[in-house]
């Protein structure tokens, strides 16, 4: 009898251990920080699961709703969830605004009220439940079985169906509403220490390192020549230093390329103009997602390529500098060439950088 009793205890302990291990592995799959993927269909709704035929976000929406696409969700190993909105997110009329636009988050969907939230995830069923009035993924109006039209109707918990890409860096979130389904697609934010571009970079002294055109990678509107490399030497010798701790420094050595909107007459080399001077608000910070190729620079004045280029526009006044700018990054096979693309109104800029190799 003693042997049988001991064996049952061992089996119970083994079952408990395996259950805990399974739970830890499940949490590990979702642990970390996530943002909506800056791709077509990251937000979509339709009559059936995975069917975005009623409405689906476009490439343009990534820019228009940049205040939503830069919000982040952090799932901790202890089961807590934080929703960071950095003071601005996408608002709809049911939240008290005259028209859909970026604005100050409205309670309880503000990431602060009732935060931190909690979550549970079952990898066997693919169910993710977020707990706390205001906790949500995707859009705050979407709850199980409905779309709310008043912040007071926020749910105490919401359950989503989750699936992951093979590398666990893309998370697809589905939820059923009355007569339809919403889908939200998220990309994992990879810790900057693993970023392939940690180090120092300068614009490559090649044709087309600065280029702009109607489509991504199309420099038909304008592209720098070899002569421009010499004329704009004060720009081509500027350097960007990405550190593994997430900080970014922009060194201009007292001179960079200035344009008329910065007070230069004519365009030419001159003393950097704040806030695009590498000093004001420096050091900057950055986050990078290898799954989406998205690099976001934070800090008014932080930029790649040309200071005037921000998401969705070209500014014409230093006072209009953006607080953050997001670029799409591709790396060469040896990780020594970095191509940065950014969409402006009706076009795309491309900046090509080379790694500075220290001998």
C-alpha positions in Angstrom: 0.0 0.0 0.0 2.8 2.4 0.9 4.3 1.8 -2.6 1.0 2.5 -4.3 0.4 5.7 -2.3 3.9 6.9 -3.0 3.5 6.2 -6.7 0.3 8.2 -6.9 2.0 11.1 -5.2 4.8 11.0 -7.7 2.3 10.8 -10.6 0.4 13.8 -9.2 3.6 15.8 -8.8 4.7 14.8 -12.3 1.3 15.9 -13.7 1.6 19.2 -11.8 5.1 19.8 -13.1 4.1 19.0 -16.7 1.0 21.2 -16.4 3.1 24.1 -15.2 5.7 23.5 -17.9 3.0 23.5 -20.6 1.6 26.8 -19.2 5.0 28.4 -19.2 5.6 27.3 -22.8 2.2 28.6 -23.8 2.9 32.0 -22.2 6.4 32.1 -23.7 4.8 32.0 -27.2 2.9 35.2 -26.5 5.3 36.9 -24.1 6.9 40.1 -25.3 5.8 43.3 -27.0 3.6 43.5 -30.1 2.3 46.2 -32.5 -0.2 46.0 -35.3 1.7 45.0 -38.4 2.1 47.9 -40.9 0.7 45.9 -43.7 -2.5 45.7 -45.8 -5.3 43.9 -43.8 -3.8 44.3 -40.4 -7.3 45.4 -39.4 -10.1 43.6 -41.3 -13.8 42.7 -40.9 -16.1 40.5 -42.8 -18.9 37.9 -42.6 -16.6 35.0 -41.8 -13.4 34.3 -39.9 -10.5 35.6 -42.0 -12.8 37.3 -44.5 -12.1 41.0 -44.7 -14.5 41.8 -47.5 -16.5 44.3 -45.5 -13.5 46.5 -44.8 -9.7 46.0 -44.6 -7.0 48.5 -43.8 -4.9 49.8 -46.6 -1.2 50.9 -46.8 -2.5 54.5 -46.6 -4.3 53.6 -43.3 -0.9 52.7 -41.8 0.0 56.4 -42.1 -3.4 57.9 -41.4 -3.8 55.8 -38.3 -0.1 55.9 -37.3 -1.2 56.8 -33.7 -2.9 53.3 -33.6 -0.2 51.4 -35.4 2.5 52.6 -32.9 0.5 51.5 -29.8 2.1 48.5 -28.2 0.9 45.5 -26.1 3.3 43.9 -23.7 2.5 40.5 -22.3 4.5 39.6 -19.2 5.4 36.1 -18.0 3.5 36.7 -14.8 0.2 37.1 -16.7 0.0 40.9 -16.7 -0.7 43.0 -19.8 0.2 46.6 -20.4 -1.1 48.7 -23.3 1.1 51.7 -24.2 -0.5 54.4 -26.3 2.0 57.3 -25.8 -0.7 59.8 -25.3 -2.4 59.3 -28.7 -4.5 56.6 -30.4 -7.2 56.3 -33.0 -10.6 57.5 -31.9 -14.1 57.0 -33.4 -17.2 59.1 -33.0 -18.7 56.8 -30.3 -15.8 58.0 -28.1 -16.9 61.6 -28.3 -14.9 63.0 -31.3 -16.5 64.8 -34.2 -14.8 62.6 -36.8 -12.5 59.6 -36.7 -8.9 60.8 -36.0 -5.9 60.6 -33.7 -6.5 62.0 -30.2 -6.0 61.5 -26.5 -7.1 58.0 -25.5 -10.5 57.9 -23.9 -11.1 56.0 -20.7 -11.5 53.2 -20.0 -9.7 52.3 -23.3 -6.7 54.4 -22.5 -4.2 51.8 -21.2 -4.2 53.5 -17.8 -7.6 53.0 -16.3 -7.6 49.6 -14.6 -4.1 48.9 -15.7 -2.1 46.7 -15.6 -4.5 44.2 -17.1 -4.2 40.4 -16.8 -4.4 37.7 -19.5 -4.7 34.0 -19.8 -3.7 32.0 -22.9 -4.5 28.4 -23.8 -2.3 27.2 -26.7 -4.5 24.1 -26.9 -7.6 26.0 -27.8 -5.9 29.1 -29.1 -7.9 31.3 -26.8 -6.5 34.5 -25.3 -8.5 36.2 -22.7 -7.7 39.8 -21.6 -9.1 40.9 -18.2 -9.8 44.4 -17.0 -12.4 47.0 -18.1 -10.8 48.7 -21.2 -8.3 45.9 -22.0 -8.5 45.1 -25.7 -6.6 44.1 -28.9 -7.1 45.8 -32.2 -10.1 48.2 -31.8 -11.7 49.1 -28.4 -15.3 48.8 -29.8 -14.9 45.1 -30.6 -16.0 42.8 -27.9 -17.3 39.2 -28.0 -20.6 39.2 -30.0 -20.9 42.9 -30.5 -19.4 46.3 -31.3 -20.0 48.7 -28.4 -21.1 52.4 -29.0 -20.4 53.8 -25.6 -17.3 53.7 -23.4 -19.5 52.8 -20.5 -20.2 49.5 -22.2 -16.6 48.3 -22.1 -16.3 44.6 -21.3 -14.7 43.3 -18.2 -13.0 40.6 -20.3 -12.6 39.7 -24.0 -11.6 36.4 -25.5 -9.9 36.1 -28.8 -8.8 33.2 -31.0 -5.0 33.4 -31.6 -2.7 31.8 -34.2 1.0 32.3 -34.7 3.3 32.2 -37.7 5.9 29.4 -37.7 8.6 31.7 -36.2 6.1 33.0 -33.5 6.7 36.6 -34.6 3.4 37.3 -36.3 0.2 36.9 -34.2 -3.2 36.7 -35.9 -6.2 37.6 -33.7 -9.8 36.8 -34.6 -13.0 37.7 -32.7 -16.6 37.1 -33.6 -19.1 39.9 -33.4 -22.8 39.8 -34.2 -23.0 38.4 -37.8 -19.3 38.9 -38.5 -15.6 38.5 -37.6 -12.8 41.0 -37.0 -9.2 40.1 -37.6 -6.1 42.0 -36.2 -2.6 41.1 -37.2 0.3 41.9 -34.9 4.1 41.7 -35.3 6.4 41.0 -32.4 8.9 43.8 -31.4 12.3 42.1 -31.3 14.6 43.4 -28.5 17.0 45.9 -29.9 20.0 43.9 -28.8 19.3 41.4 -31.6 18.9 44.1 -34.2 21.2 43.5 -37.2 22.0 47.1 -37.6 23.5 47.8 -34.1 26.6 49.8 -34.9 27.5 53.0 -36.9 26.1 53.8 -40.4 26.6 56.4 -43.1 24.8 57.1 -46.4 26.5 55.0 -49.1 28.6 57.1 -51.5 26.7 55.6 -54.4 24.2 56.7 -57.1 20.6 56.4 -55.6 21.4 56.4 -51.9 18.8 59.2 -51.8 15.9 58.6 -54.1 12.2 59.4 -54.3 9.4 58.2 -56.6 5.8 57.2 -56.9 6.3 53.7 -55.5 8.5 51.9 -53.0 12.0 51.5 -54.5 11.2 53.7 -57.5 13.5 56.7 -57.7 12.2 58.1 -60.9 11.2 61.5 -59.5 14.8 62.2 -58.2 17.8 60.2 -57.4 21.2 61.5 -56.3 24.1 61.3 -58.7 27.8 60.8 -58.0 28.3 64.5 -58.2 25.7 64.9 -55.5 27.9 62.8 -53.2 30.6 65.4 -53.5 28.3 68.4 -53.4 26.5 67.0 -50.3 29.6 65.6 -48.6 28.4 67.3 -45.4 25.4 65.0 -45.4 27.2 61.8 -46.6 29.7 62.0 -43.8 27.0 62.3 -41.1 26.7 59.1 -39.0 24.0 57.3 -37.1 25.1 55.1 -34.1 22.5 52.5 -33.0 23.4 51.0 -29.6 22.2 47.7 -28.2 20.4 49.4 -25.3 18.0 51.1 -27.7 19.6 54.5 -27.9 20.5 56.3 -31.1 22.9 59.2 -31.7 23.2 61.3 -34.9 26.6 62.8 -35.4 26.9 65.7 -37.9 30.3 67.2 -36.9 28.9 70.7 -37.1 27.8 70.6 -40.7 25.0 69.0 -42.7 22.9 69.6 -45.8 20.3 72.4 -45.4 17.3 73.3 -47.5 15.3 76.5 -47.9 12.7 75.4 -45.4 15.5 75.4 -42.8 16.6 78.9 -43.7 19.3 78.1 -46.3 19.6 80.3 -49.4 20.4 78.4 -51.6 20.4 74.8 -50.5 23.9 73.9 -49.2 26.1 72.8 -46.3 25.7 74.6 -43.1 25.3 74.4 -39.3 22.6 71.9 -38.4 19.3 73.5 -37.5 17.4 72.4 -34.4 15.6 70.1 -33.8 17.3 68.2 -36.6 20.8 68.8 -35.2 21.6 65.6 -33.4 21.9 67.5 -30.2 18.4 68.7 -29.3 16.5 65.9 -27.6 19.5 63.5 -28.0 20.2 60.8 -27.4 17.1 59.4 -29.2 15.7 56.0 -28.8 14.5 53.3 -31.3 12.6 50.1 -31.5 12.9 47.5 -34.3 10.8 44.5 -35.3 12.5 41.9 -37.5 9.2 40.3 -38.3 7.7 43.5 -39.9 11.0 45.2 -40.8 9.7 48.2 -38.9 12.2 50.7 -37.4 10.8 53.5 -35.3 12.9 56.4 -34.2 11.7 58.4 -31.1 12.6 61.9 -30.3 11.7 65.2 -32.0 14.4 65.7 -34.7 15.4 62.0 -35.0 15.5 61.0 -38.6 17.2 58.9 -41.3 18.1 60.4 -44.7 16.6 63.8 -45.0 15.2 65.8 -42.1 12.0 66.9 -44.0 10.8 63.3 -44.6 8.2 62.0 -42.0 5.5 59.4 -42.3 3.0 60.6 -44.8 4.5 64.0 -45.6 7.5 66.3 -46.2 7.5 69.1 -43.6 8.3 72.7 -44.5 9.0 74.0 -41.0 11.4 72.8 -38.3 8.5 73.3 -35.8 6.7 70.5 -37.5 9.3 67.9 -36.7 7.7 64.5 -35.8 8.0 63.0 -32.3 8.6 59.6 -34.0 9.2 58.3 -37.5 8.8 54.7 -38.7 10.8 53.3 -41.6 10.6 49.9 -43.4 14.1 48.3 -43.3 15.7 45.7 -45.4 19.2 44.4 -44.9 21.8 42.9 -47.3 22.7 39.3 -46.7 25.9 40.3 -44.9 24.0 43.0 -42.9 26.4 45.7 -44.0 23.9 47.6 -46.2 20.7 48.9 -44.8 17.8 50.2 -47.1 15.2 52.4 -45.4 11.9 53.1 -47.2 9.3 55.6 -46.0 5.9 56.5 -47.5 5.0 60.2 -48.0 1.9 61.6 -49.5 1.7 60.0 -52.9 5.2 58.7 -53.0 8.1 57.0 -51.3 11.6 58.0 -50.3 14.5 55.5 -50.1 17.8 56.0 -48.1 20.6 53.5 -48.5 23.2 53.2 -45.7 26.5 51.3 -45.4 27.9 50.0 -42.1 31.0 51.8 -40.9 33.5 49.0 -40.4 36.1 49.8 -37.8 39.6 48.5 -38.7 
